[in-house]
CSV table of N, CA and C in Angstrom, one decimal:
chain,number,residue,atom,x,y,z
A,1,MET,N,-8.7,-112.1,166.7
A,1,MET,CA,-8.2,-113.3,166.7
A,1,MET,C,-9.6,-113.7,167.6
A,2,ALA,N,-10.4,-115.0,166.8
A,2,ALA,CA,-11.4,-115.9,167.5
A,2,ALA,C,-10.6,-116.9,168.6
A,3,TYR,N,-11.4,-116.8,169.9
A,3,TYR,CA,-11.1,-117.4,170.7
A,3,TYR,C,-12.2,-118.5,171.0
A,4,CYS,N,-12.1,-120.2,171.0
A,4,CYS,CA,-12.7,-120.8,171.4
A,4,CYS,C,-12.4,-121.2,172.6
A,5,ARG,N,-13.4,-121.3,173.6
A,5,ARG,CA,-13.3,-121.9,175.0
A,5,ARG,C,-13.6,-123.0,174.9
A,6,ARG,N,-12.8,-124.2,175.5
A,6,ARG,CA,-12.9,-125.2,175.3
A,6,ARG,C,-13.9,-125.9,176.7
A,7,ARG,N,-14.9,-126.6,176.5
A,7,ARG,CA,-16.0,-126.7,177.9
A,7,ARG,C,-15.3,-127.4,178.9
A,8,GLY,N,-15.7,-127.3,179.9
A,8,GLY,CA,-14.9,-128.0,181.0
A,8,GLY,C,-15.4,-129.4,181.3
A,9,LEU,N,-14.7,-130.2,182.1
A,9,LEU,CA,-15.3,-131.6,182.4
A,9,LEU,C,-16.5,-131.3,183.0
A,10,PHE,N,-16.6,-130.7,184.0
A,10,PHE,CA,-18.1,-130.5,184.5
A,10,PHE,C,-19.0,-130.0,184.1
A,11,ASP,N,-18.8,-129.0,183.4
A,11,ASP,CA,-19.7,-128.2,182.4
A,11,ASP,C,-20.4,-129.5,181.4
A,12,ASN,N,-19.5,-130.4,180.7
A,12,ASN,CA,-20.0,-131.4,179.9
A,12,ASN,C,-20.7,-132.5,180.8
A,13,PHE,N,-20.2,-132.8,181.9
A,13,PHE,CA,-20.6,-133.5,182.5
A,13,PHE,C,-22.2,-133.6,183.3
A,14,PHE,N,-22.1,-132.4,183.8
A,14,PHE,CA,-23.6,-131.8,184.4
A,14,PHE,C,-24.6,-131.8,183.0
A,15,ASP,N,-24.3,-131.2,181.7
A,15,ASP,CA,-25.1,-130.9,180.8
A,15,ASP,C,-25.8,-132.1,180.2
A,16,HIS,N,-24.7,-133.4,180.4
A,16,HIS,CA,-25.3,-134.8,179.8
A,16,HIS,C,-26.2,-135.4,181.0
A,17,ARG,N,-25.8,-135.1,182.0
A,17,ARG,CA,-26.8,-135.8,183.1
A,17,ARG,C,-27.7,-135.4,183.0
A,18,ASN,N,-28.3,-133.9,183.3
A,18,ASN,CA,-29.0,-133.1,183.0
A,18,ASN,C,-30.1,-133.5,182.0
A,19,SER,N,-29.1,-133.6,180.9
A,19,SER,CA,-30.1,-133.7,179.5
A,19,SER,C,-30.9,-134.9,179.8
A,20,LEU,N,-30.1,-136.2,180.2
A,20,LEU,CA,-30.7,-137.5,180.2
A,20,LEU,C,-31.7,-137.5,181.4
A,21,ILE,N,-31.5,-136.9,182.4
A,21,ILE,CA,-32.8,-136.9,183.4
A,21,ILE,C,-33.9,-136.0,183.0
A,22,ILE,N,-33.6,-135.0,182.0
A,22,ILE,CA,-35.3,-134.6,181.5
A,22,ILE,C,-35.8,-135.2,180.5
A,23,GLN,N,-35.1,-136.2,179.6
A,23,GLN,CA,-35.4,-136.7,178.6
A,23,GLN,C,-36.1,-138.0,179.5
A,24,TYR,N,-35.7,-138.6,180.6
A,24,TYR,CA,-36.2,-139.7,181.1
A,24,TYR,C,-37.9,-139.2,181.8
A,25,LYS,N,-37.6,-138.0,182.6
A,25,LYS,CA,-38.7,-137.4,183.0
A,25,LYS,C,-40.0,-137.0,182.3
A,26,ASN,N,-39.5,-136.5,180.7
A,26,ASN,CA,-40.5,-136.3,179.7
A,26,ASN,C,-41.1,-137.6,179.2
A,27,GLY,N,-40.6,-139.0,179.4
A,27,GLY,CA,-40.8,-140.0,178.5
A,27,GLY,C,-40.1,-140.3,177.2
A,28,ASP,N,-39.5,-139.4,177.1
A,28,ASP,CA,-38.4,-139.4,175.7
A,28,ASP,C,-37.6,-141.2,175.6
A,29,ILE,N,-37.4,-141.5,177.1
A,29,ILE,CA,-36.4,-142.6,177.0
A,29,ILE,C,-36.7,-143.5,178.2
A,30,SER,N,-36.4,-144.9,178.2
A,30,SER,CA,-36.8,-145.4,178.8
A,30,SER,C,-35.6,-145.5,180.1
A,31,LYS,N,-36.1,-146.2,181.2
A,31,LYS,CA,-34.8,-146.2,182.3
A,31,LYS,C,-33.6,-147.0,182.1
A,32,ARG,N,-33.9,-148.3,181.3
A,32,ARG,CA,-32.8,-148.9,180.4
A,32,ARG,C,-32.1,-147.6,179.8
A,33,GLU,N,-32.6,-147.3,178.7
A,33,GLU,CA,-31.9,-146.1,177.8
A,33,GLU,C,-30.9,-145.3,178.6
A,34,PHE,N,-31.6,-144.4,179.7
A,34,PHE,CA,-30.8,-143.8,180.7
A,34,PHE,C,-29.8,-144.2,181.3
A,35,LEU,N,-30.0,-145.5,181.8
A,35,LEU,CA,-28.8,-146.2,182.5
A,35,LEU,C,-27.8,-146.4,180.9
A,36,GLU,N,-28.3,-146.7,180.2
A,36,GLU,CA,-27.3,-147.0,178.9
A,36,GLU,C,-26.5,-145.7,178.5
A,37,GLY,N,-27.5,-144.8,178.6
A,37,GLY,CA,-26.8,-143.4,178.0
A,37,GLY,C,-25.5,-142.9,179.1
A,38,ASN,N,-25.8,-143.1,180.5
A,38,ASN,CA,-25.2,-142.6,181.3
A,38,ASN,C,-23.6,-143.5,181.5
A,39,PHE,N,-24.0,-145.0,181.0
A,39,PHE,CA,-22.9,-145.6,181.3
A,39,PHE,C,-21.7,-145.4,179.8
A,40,ASP,N,-22.6,-145.2,178.6
A,40,ASP,CA,-21.7,-144.7,177.2
A,40,ASP,C,-20.9,-143.6,177.7
A,41,PHE,N,-21.7,-142.4,178.2
A,41,PHE,CA,-21.0,-141.1,178.5
A,41,PHE,C,-19.9,-141.1,179.2
A,42,VAL,N,-19.8,-141.9,180.6
A,42,VAL,CA,-18.9,-142.0,181.4
A,42,VAL,C,-17.9,-143.1,180.9
A,43,GLU,N,-17.7,-143.8,180.1
A,43,GLU,CA,-16.7,-144.5,179.2
A,43,GLU,C,-16.2,-143.7,178.2
A,44,GLN,N,-17.0,-142.8,177.6
A,44,GLN,CA,-16.7,-141.9,176.7
A,44,GLN,C,-15.9,-140.8,177.5
A,45,MET,N,-16.0,-140.0,178.4
A,45,MET,CA,-15.1,-139.3,178.9
A,45,MET,C,-13.6,-139.8,179.4
A,46,ASN,N,-13.7,-140.9,179.9
A,46,ASN,CA,-12.6,-141.7,180.5
A,46,ASN,C,-12.0,-140.9,181.3
A,47,VAL,N,-12.7,-140.6,182.4
A,47,VAL,CA,-12.4,-139.8,183.6
A,47,VAL,C,-12.4,-140.8,184.6
A,48,LYS,N,-11.3,-141.4,185.4
A,48,LYS,CA,-11.6,-142.0,186.6
A,48,LYS,C,-12.0,-140.9,187.9
A,49,PRO,N,-12.7,-141.4,189.1
A,49,PRO,CA,-13.0,-140.9,190.0
A,49,PRO,C,-11.6,-140.1,190.6
A,50,PHE,N,-12.1,-138.9,191.4
A,50,PHE,CA,-11.0,-138.1,191.9
A,50,PHE,C,-10.8,-139.0,193.2
A,51,SER,N,-9.6,-138.8,194.0
A,51,SER,CA,-8.9,-139.3,194.9
A,51,SER,C,-9.7,-138.4,196.1
A,52,GLN,N,-9.3,-137.1,196.0
A,52,GLN,CA,-9.8,-136.1,196.8
A,52,GLN,C,-10.8,-135.3,196.4
A,53,ILE,N,-11.9,-135.2,197.6
A,53,ILE,CA,-13.3,-134.5,197.0
A,53,ILE,C,-13.1,-133.0,197.9
A,54,ASP,N,-12.8,-132.2,196.9
A,54,ASP,CA,-12.9,-130.8,197.4
A,54,ASP,C,-13.8,-129.7,196.6
A,55,SER,N,-14.9,-130.4,196.1
A,55,SER,CA,-15.7,-129.5,195.3
A,55,SER,C,-17.0,-130.4,195.4
A,56,TYR,N,-18.2,-129.7,195.1
A,56,TYR,CA,-19.4,-130.3,194.9
A,56,TYR,C,-19.5,-131.2,193.7
A,57,GLU,N,-18.7,-130.7,192.8
A,57,GLU,CA,-18.5,-131.0,191.3
A,57,GLU,C,-17.9,-132.4,191.2
A,58,LYS,N,-16.9,-132.3,192.0
A,58,LYS,CA,-16.0,-133.9,192.2
A,58,LYS,C,-16.8,-134.7,192.8
A,59,GLY,N,-17.3,-134.7,194.1
A,59,GLY,CA,-18.3,-135.4,195.0
A,59,GLY,C,-19.2,-136.3,193.9
A,60,MET,N,-20.0,-134.9,193.2
A,60,MET,CA,-21.2,-135.4,192.3
A,60,MET,C,-20.5,-136.4,191.3
A,61,TYR,N,-19.5,-136.0,190.6
A,61,TYR,CA,-18.9,-136.9,189.7
A,61,TYR,C,-18.7,-138.5,190.0
A,62,ASN,N,-18.1,-138.2,191.3
A,62,ASN,CA,-17.8,-139.8,191.7
A,62,ASN,C,-18.9,-140.6,191.7
A,63,TYR,N,-19.7,-139.8,192.8
A,63,TYR,CA,-21.3,-140.8,193.0
A,63,TYR,C,-21.8,-141.2,191.6
A,64,GLN,N,-21.8,-140.3,190.9
A,64,GLN,CA,-22.5,-140.7,189.4
A,64,GLN,C,-21.4,-142.1,188.5
A,65,TYR,N,-20.5,-141.5,189.0
A,65,TYR,CA,-19.1,-142.6,188.1
A,65,TYR,C,-19.7,-143.9,188.5
A,66,TYR,N,-19.5,-144.4,190.1
A,66,TYR,CA,-19.8,-145.4,190.5
A,66,TYR,C,-21.2,-146.1,190.6
A,67,ASN,N,-22.4,-145.0,190.4
A,67,ASN,CA,-23.6,-145.3,190.5
A,67,ASN,C,-24.1,-145.9,189.0
A,68,VAL,N,-23.7,-145.3,188.1
A,68,VAL,CA,-23.6,-145.7,186.6
A,68,VAL,C,-22.9,-147.3,186.6
A,69,LEU,N,-22.0,-147.5,186.8
A,69,LEU,CA,-21.0,-148.6,186.3
A,69,LEU,C,-22.1,-149.8,187.3
A,70,ALA,N,-22.3,-149.3,188.7
A,70,ALA,CA,-22.8,-150.2,189.5
A,70,ALA,C,-24.4,-150.7,189.0
A,71,LYS,N,-25.3,-149.6,188.7
A,71,LYS,CA,-26.6,-150.1,187.8
A,71,LYS,C,-26.2,-150.9,186.5
A,72,TYR,N,-25.4,-150.3,185.5
A,72,TYR,CA,-25.1,-151.0,184.4
A,72,TYR,C,-24.8,-152.5,184.7
A,73,TYR,N,-23.7,-152.8,185.3
A,73,TYR,CA,-23.3,-154.2,185.8
A,73,TYR,C,-24.6,-155.2,186.4
A,74,THR,N,-25.2,-154.7,187.0
A,74,THR,CA,-26.1,-155.3,187.8
A,74,THR,C,-27.3,-155.6,186.4
A,75,MET,N,-27.7,-154.5,185.7
A,75,MET,CA,-28.6,-154.9,184.6
A,75,MET,C,-27.7,-156.2,183.9
A,76,LEU,N,-26.5,-156.0,183.4
A,76,LEU,CA,-26.0,-157.1,182.6
A,76,LEU,C,-26.3,-158.5,183.6
A,77,ALA,N,-26.1,-158.5,184.7
A,77,ALA,CA,-26.5,-159.7,185.4
A,77,ALA,C,-27.6,-160.2,185.3
A,78,LYS,N,-28.9,-159.5,185.4
A,78,LYS,CA,-29.9,-159.8,185.2
A,78,LYS,C,-30.5,-160.3,184.0
A,79,ASP,N,-29.7,-159.4,182.9
A,79,ASP,CA,-30.1,-159.8,181.7
A,79,ASP,C,-29.3,-161.3,181.4
A,80,MET,N,-28.3,-161.7,182.0
A,80,MET,CA,-27.8,-162.7,182.1
A,80,MET,C,-28.4,-164.1,182.6
A,81,LYS,N,-29.4,-163.8,183.5
A,81,LYS,CA,-30.1,-164.7,184.4
A,81,LYS,C,-31.4,-165.1,183.7
A,82,ARG,N,-32.1,-163.8,183.2
A,82,ARG,CA,-33.1,-163.8,182.6
A,82,ARG,C,-33.0,-164.5,180.9
A,83,GLU,N,-31.6,-164.5,180.4
A,83,GLU,CA,-31.8,-165.2,179.2
A,83,GLU,C,-30.9,-166.5,179.2
A,84,GLY,N,-30.8,-166.8,180.5
A,84,GLY,CA,-30.6,-168.4,181.2
A,84,GLY,C,-29.2,-168.6,180.6
A,85,GLN,N,-28.0,-167.6,181.0
A,85,GLN,CA,-26.8,-167.5,180.5
A,85,GLN,C,-25.9,-168.4,181.5
A,86,SER,N,-24.9,-168.8,181.0
A,86,SER,CA,-24.0,-169.2,182.1
A,86,SER,C,-23.8,-168.5,183.7
A,87,ASP,N,-23.7,-169.2,184.1
A,87,ASP,CA,-23.9,-168.6,186.2
A,87,ASP,C,-22.5,-167.9,186.0
A,88,LYS,N,-21.7,-168.3,185.3
A,88,LYS,CA,-20.2,-167.9,185.6
A,88,LYS,C,-20.3,-166.1,185.2
A,89,TYR,N,-21.1,-166.0,183.9
A,89,TYR,CA,-21.4,-164.3,183.7
A,89,TYR,C,-22.2,-163.9,184.9
A,90,TYR,N,-23.5,-164.2,185.2
A,90,TYR,CA,-24.2,-163.8,185.9
A,90,TYR,C,-23.0,-163.3,187.0
A,91,THR,N,-22.5,-164.2,187.5
A,91,THR,CA,-21.9,-163.9,189.0
A,91,THR,C,-20.9,-162.9,188.6
A,92,TYR,N,-20.2,-162.9,187.9
A,92,TYR,CA,-19.1,-161.9,187.2
A,92,TYR,C,-19.6,-160.6,187.2
A,93,TYR,N,-20.9,-160.2,186.7
A,93,TYR,CA,-21.6,-159.0,186.3
A,93,TYR,C,-21.8,-158.8,187.6
A,94,LEU,N,-22.6,-159.6,188.3
A,94,LEU,CA,-23.2,-159.0,189.6
A,94,LEU,C,-22.3,-158.7,190.8
A,95,ASN,N,-20.9,-159.3,190.7
A,95,ASN,CA,-19.8,-159.2,191.8
A,95,ASN,C,-19.3,-157.6,191.4
A,96,GLU,N,-19.2,-157.2,190.2
A,96,GLU,CA,-19.1,-156.0,189.7
A,96,GLU,C,-20.0,-155.3,190.0
A,97,GLY,N,-21.2,-155.1,189.7
A,97,GLY,CA,-22.4,-154.2,190.2
A,97,GLY,C,-22.2,-154.0,191.9
A,98,ASN,N,-21.9,-155.3,192.7
A,98,ASN,CA,-21.8,-154.7,194.2
A,98,ASN,C,-20.6,-154.2,194.3
A,99,TYR,N,-19.7,-154.3,193.6
A,99,TYR,CA,-18.4,-153.8,194.0
A,99,TYR,C,-18.5,-152.2,193.7
A,100,TYR,N,-19.2,-151.7,192.8
A,100,TYR,CA,-19.3,-150.4,192.3
A,100,TYR,C,-20.3,-150.2,193.3
A,101,TYR,N,-21.3,-150.5,193.7
A,101,TYR,CA,-22.4,-149.9,194.6
A,101,TYR,C,-21.5,-149.6,195.9
A,102,ARG,N,-20.8,-150.4,196.5
A,102,ARG,CA,-20.0,-150.1,197.4
A,102,ARG,C,-19.0,-149.0,197.4
A,103,GLU,N,-18.5,-149.0,196.3
A,103,GLU,CA,-17.7,-147.4,196.2
A,103,GLU,C,-18.7,-146.2,195.9
A,104,LYS,N,-19.9,-146.5,195.6
A,104,LYS,CA,-20.7,-145.3,195.5
A,104,LYS,C,-21.1,-145.1,196.9
A,105,ASP,N,-21.2,-146.0,197.5
A,105,ASP,CA,-21.5,-145.6,199.0
A,105,ASP,C,-20.3,-144.8,199.6
A,106,ARG,N,-19.0,-145.3,199.8
A,106,ARG,CA,-18.1,-144.3,199.7
A,106,ARG,C,-17.7,-143.1,199.2
A,107,ALA,N,-18.1,-142.8,197.9
A,107,ALA,CA,-17.9,-141.4,197.5
A,107,ALA,C,-19.1,-140.7,197.9
A,108,THR,N,-20.4,-141.4,198.2
A,108,THR,CA,-21.3,-140.3,198.9
A,108,THR,C,-21.0,-139.9,200.4
A,109,LEU,N,-20.4,-140.8,201.2
A,109,LEU,CA,-20.0,-140.4,202.4
A,109,LEU,C,-19.1,-139.2,202.2
A,110,GLN,N,-18.0,-139.4,201.0
A,110,GLN,CA,-17.0,-138.3,200.6
A,110,GLN,C,-17.6,-137.1,200.5
A,111,LEU,N,-18.5,-137.1,199.8
A,111,LEU,CA,-19.6,-135.8,199.6
A,111,LEU,C,-19.8,-135.2,200.5
A,112,LEU,N,-20.5,-135.9,201.3
A,112,LEU,CA,-21.4,-135.5,202.6
A,112,LEU,C,-20.4,-134.8,203.6
A,113,ARG,N,-19.4,-135.5,203.9
A,113,ARG,CA,-18.3,-135.0,204.6
A,113,ARG,C,-17.7,-133.9,203.8
A,114,PHE,N,-17.8,-133.4,202.8
A,114,PHE,CA,-17.2,-132.1,202.1
A,114,PHE,C,-18.2,-131.0,202.6
A,115,LEU,N,-19.5,-131.4,202.2
A,115,LEU,CA,-20.5,-130.6,202.4
A,115,LEU,C,-20.9,-130.4,204.0
A,116,ASP,N,-20.0,-130.7,204.6
A,116,ASP,CA,-20.5,-130.9,206.4
A,116,ASP,C,-21.6,-131.4,207.0
A,117,PHE,N,-22.3,-132.2,206.2
A,117,PHE,CA,-23.5,-132.9,206.6
A,117,PHE,C,-24.5,-131.3,206.4
A,118,LYS,N,-24.2,-130.4,206.0
A,118,LYS,CA,-25.3,-129.3,205.9
A,118,LYS,C,-26.4,-129.3,204.8
A,119,ASN,N,-27.4,-129.0,205.3
A,119,ASN,CA,-28.7,-128.9,204.2
A,119,ASN,C,-28.7,-130.3,203.4
A,120,ILE,N,-28.9,-131.2,204.3
A,120,ILE,CA,-29.0,-132.6,203.9
A,120,ILE,C,-29.9,-133.4,204.6
A,121,GLU,N,-30.8,-134.1,203.8
A,121,GLU,CA,-31.6,-135.2,204.8
A,121,GLU,C,-31.9,-136.2,204.0
A,122,ALA,N,-32.2,-137.3,205.0
A,122,ALA,CA,-32.3,-138.5,204.3
A,122,ALA,C,-33.2,-139.3,205.2
A,123,TYR,N,-34.1,-140.4,204.7
A,123,TYR,CA,-35.1,-141.1,204.8
A,123,TYR,C,-35.3,-142.2,204.2
A,124,PHE,N,-35.9,-143.3,204.8
A,124,PHE,CA,-36.4,-144.9,204.2
A,124,PHE,C,-37.3,-143.9,203.1
A,125,ILE,N,-37.7,-144.8,202.1
A,125,ILE,CA,-38.4,-144.6,201.0
A,125,ILE,C,-39.4,-145.8,200.8
A,126,LYS,N,-40.6,-145.3,200.2
A,126,LYS,CA,-41.5,-146.4,199.8
A,126,LYS,C,-41.3,-147.0,198.6
A,127,VAL,N,-41.5,-148.2,198.5
A,127,VAL,CA,-40.9,-149.2,197.1
A,127,VAL,C,-41.8,-150.1,196.9
A,128,GLU,N,-41.9,-150.6,195.5
A,128,GLU,CA,-43.0,-151.5,195.3
A,128,GLU,C,-41.8,-152.7,195.5
A,129,SER,N,-40.3,-152.8,195.0
A,129,SER,CA,-39.8,-154.3,195.5
A,129,SER,C,-39.8,-154.5,196.7
A,130,LYS,N,-40.3,-155.8,196.7
A,130,LYS,CA,-39.9,-156.6,198.1
A,130,LYS,C,-38.7,-156.6,198.8
A,131,PHE,N,-37.6,-156.9,197.6
A,131,PHE,CA,-36.2,-157.1,198.1
A,131,PHE,C,-35.9,-155.6,198.7
A,132,LEU,N,-36.1,-154.4,198.5
A,132,LEU,CA,-35.5,-153.2,198.7
A,132,LEU,C,-36.6,-152.5,199.9
A,133,LYS,N,-37.7,-153.1,199.9
A,133,LYS,CA,-38.7,-152.6,201.3
A,133,LYS,C,-37.5,-152.8,202.4
A,134,ASP,N,-37.7,-151.7,203.2
A,134,ASP,CA,-37.3,-151.2,204.4
A,134,ASP,C,-35.9,-151.2,204.6
A,135,LYS,N,-35.3,-151.3,203.0
A,135,LYS,CA,-33.9,-151.2,203.0
A,135,LYS,C,-33.0,-150.2,202.7
A,136,LEU,N,-34.3,-149.3,201.2
A,136,LEU,CA,-33.5,-148.4,200.5
A,136,LEU,C,-33.9,-147.1,201.1
A,137,TYR,N,-33.1,-146.2,201.3
A,137,TYR,CA,-33.4,-144.8,201.7
A,137,TYR,C,-32.7,-143.9,200.6
A,138,GLU,N,-33.2,-142.6,200.6
A,138,GLU,CA,-33.1,-141.6,200.0
A,138,GLU,C,-32.1,-140.4,200.9
A,139,ILE,N,-31.3,-139.8,200.0
A,139,ILE,CA,-30.3,-138.7,200.4
A,139,ILE,C,-30.9,-137.5,199.5
A,140,VAL,N,-31.0,-136.5,200.3
A,140,VAL,CA,-31.4,-135.0,199.6
A,140,VAL,C,-30.2,-134.2,199.7
A,141,LEU,N,-29.7,-133.7,198.7
A,141,LEU,CA,-28.6,-132.7,198.9
A,141,LEU,C,-29.6,-131.1,198.4
A,142,LYS,N,-30.2,-130.6,199.8
A,142,LYS,CA,-31.0,-129.4,199.1
A,142,LYS,C,-30.8,-128.4,198.8
A,143,ASP,N,-29.3,-127.8,198.7
A,143,ASP,CA,-29.2,-126.7,198.0
A,143,ASP,C,-28.7,-126.9,196.5
A,144,TYR,N,-28.9,-128.2,195.7
A,144,TYR,CA,-28.5,-128.7,194.6
A,144,TYR,C,-29.8,-129.5,194.0
A,145,GLU,N,-29.7,-129.0,192.6
A,145,GLU,CA,-30.9,-129.4,191.7
A,145,GLU,C,-30.2,-131.0,191.5
A,146,TYR,N,-31.3,-131.9,191.1
A,146,TYR,CA,-31.2,-133.5,191.0
A,146,TYR,C,-29.9,-134.1,191.7
A,147,ALA,N,-29.6,-133.5,193.0
A,147,ALA,CA,-28.8,-134.0,193.7
A,147,ALA,C,-29.5,-135.2,195.3
A,148,ILE,N,-29.9,-136.4,194.3
A,148,ILE,CA,-30.8,-137.3,195.2
A,148,ILE,C,-29.8,-138.5,195.1
A,149,PHE,N,-29.7,-139.2,196.1
A,149,PHE,CA,-28.7,-140.2,196.2
A,149,PHE,C,-29.7,-141.3,196.7
A,150,HIS,N,-29.3,-142.7,196.7
A,150,HIS,CA,-30.0,-143.6,197.3
A,150,HIS,C,-29.0,-144.9,197.8
A,151,SER,N,-29.3,-145.5,198.8
A,151,SER,CA,-28.6,-146.6,199.2
A,151,SER,C,-29.2,-147.3,200.2
A,152,LYS,N,-28.7,-148.8,200.3
A,152,LYS,CA,-29.4,-149.5,201.4
A,152,LYS,C,-28.1,-150.1,202.4
A,153,SER,N,-26.9,-149.3,202.2
A,153,SER,CA,-25.8,-149.6,202.8
A,153,SER,C,-26.0,-149.2,204.6
A,154,LYS,N,-25.8,-150.4,205.4
A,154,LYS,CA,-26.2,-150.1,206.7
A,154,LYS,C,-25.1,-149.4,207.3
A,155,TRP,N,-24.0,-149.5,206.8
A,155,TRP,CA,-22.9,-148.6,207.8
A,155,TRP,C,-22.7,-147.1,207.5
A,156,LEU,N,-23.3,-146.5,206.1
A,156,LEU,CA,-23.9,-145.5,205.9
A,156,LEU,C,-25.2,-144.8,206.7
A,157,LEU,N,-25.8,-145.6,206.7
A,157,LEU,CA,-27.3,-145.5,207.4
A,157,LEU,C,-26.8,-145.1,208.9
A,158,ASP,N,-26.0,-145.9,209.7
A,158,ASP,CA,-25.7,-145.3,210.8
A,158,ASP,C,-24.7,-144.1,211.0
A,159,ILE,N,-24.0,-144.0,209.9
A,159,ILE,CA,-23.3,-142.6,209.9
A,159,ILE,C,-24.2,-141.5,210.1
A,160,LEU,N,-25.4,-141.6,208.7
A,160,LEU,CA,-26.4,-140.5,208.7
A,160,LEU,C,-27.5,-140.5,210.1
A,161,ARG,N,-27.6,-141.3,210.7
A,161,ARG,CA,-28.3,-141.3,212.2
A,161,ARG,C,-27.4,-140.8,213.1
A,162,LYS,N,-26.5,-140.7,212.7
A,162,LYS,CA,-25.3,-140.2,213.8
A,162,LYS,C,-25.1,-138.8,214.2
A,163,GLU,N,-25.1,-138.5,212.5
A,163,GLU,CA,-25.1,-137.2,211.8
A,163,GLU,C,-26.1,-136.3,212.5
A,164,GLY,N,-27.2,-136.6,212.5
A,164,GLY,CA,-28.7,-136.3,213.0
A,164,GLY,C,-29.5,-135.9,211.8
A,165,ILE,N,-29.1,-136.3,210.3
A,165,ILE,CA,-29.7,-135.9,209.3
A,165,ILE,C,-31.0,-137.1,208.9
A,166,PHE,N,-31.1,-138.4,209.2
A,166,PHE,CA,-31.8,-139.1,208.8
A,166,PHE,C,-33.1,-138.9,209.6
A,167,ILE,N,-34.3,-138.8,208.8
A,167,ILE,CA,-35.5,-138.8,209.5
A,167,ILE,C,-36.2,-140.4,209.5
A,168,GLU,N,-36.7,-140.6,210.3
A,168,GLU,CA,-37.1,-141.8,210.7
A,168,GLU,C,-38.5,-141.8,209.7
A,169,GLY,N,-39.2,-143.2,209.8
A,169,GLY,CA,-40.3,-143.1,209.1
A,169,GLY,C,-40.4,-143.1,207.4
A,170,LYS,N,-41.0,-143.5,206.5
A,170,LYS,CA,-41.0,-143.6,205.0
A,170,LYS,C,-41.9,-142.4,204.5
A,171,LYS,N,-40.9,-142.3,203.3
A,171,LYS,CA,-41.4,-140.7,202.5
A,171,LYS,C,-41.4,-141.6,200.9
A,172,VAL,N,-42.6,-141.1,200.4
A,172,VAL,CA,-42.5,-141.4,198.9
A,172,VAL,C,-41.2,-140.3,198.4
A,173,SER,N,-40.5,-141.3,197.5
A,173,SER,CA,-39.1,-141.1,196.9
A,173,SER,C,-39.4,-139.4,196.1
A,174,LEU,N,-38.4,-138.7,196.1
A,174,LEU,CA,-38.5,-137.2,195.2
A,174,LEU,C,-38.4,-137.9,193.6
A,175,ILE,N,-37.9,-138.8,193.5
A,175,ILE,CA,-38.0,-139.5,191.8
A,175,ILE,C,-38.9,-141.1,192.0
A,176,ASP,N,-39.8,-141.0,192.4
A,176,ASP,CA,-40.9,-142.4,192.8
A,176,ASP,C,-40.6,-143.1,191.4
A,177,GLU,N,-41.5,-142.7,190.7
A,177,GLU,CA,-41.3,-143.4,188.9
A,177,GLU,C,-40.0,-143.9,188.9
A,178,TYR,N,-38.9,-143.2,188.8
A,178,TYR,CA,-37.9,-143.9,188.4
A,178,TYR,C,-37.2,-145.0,189.5
A,179,ILE,N,-37.7,-144.7,190.4
A,179,ILE,CA,-37.1,-146.0,192.0
A,179,ILE,C,-37.8,-147.0,191.5
A,180,ASN,N,-39.3,-146.8,190.8
A,180,ASN,CA,-40.3,-148.3,191.1
A,180,ASN,C,-40.1,-149.0,189.7
A,181,GLU,N,-39.6,-148.2,188.9
A,181,GLU,CA,-39.6,-148.8,187.2
A,181,GLU,C,-38.4,-149.9,187.0
A,182,THR,N,-38.9,-151.0,186.6
A,182,THR,CA,-37.7,-151.9,186.2
A,182,THR,C,-37.1,-151.9,185.3
A,183,TYR,N,-35.9,-152.5,185.2
A,183,TYR,CA,-35.3,-152.6,183.7
A,183,TYR,C,-34.6,-153.4,183.1
């Protein structure tokens, strides 16, 4: 009897995520296409974030879920502003983006706590954006491939410093081209 194993949620999630990262790194898709591809996939999966983080996979999924929505809605807000659309829509999308950025930072902290802040480093990164200068920092989970997070949250920064994983000074981001590409 033939047995067809159904792929698990995390297999599909990480395969798709890694595929988009590789396509972006190879120049096959733009940053905007990368963001849209992530958004479409998260919507298609129709899996809400996990309330309890008891694995790296759940924590990474939650981070990615909120990060994708934050970037997507912020991108829509920028589109509305650029196209001269109603301030009502601009404000709505901007508020949605900001909400999901806050949730992303909470998800980041949940994952870092699950990992007991081990083999993690964080530091400010060099950016071209005046808006992000001296605000954006990178969090690297050194035991995992493509586990690079970003935030400008002050409360999260305070926790990273308290835990002794924040390195003062600035570094070039491990994904510098992505960070500095506009969309």
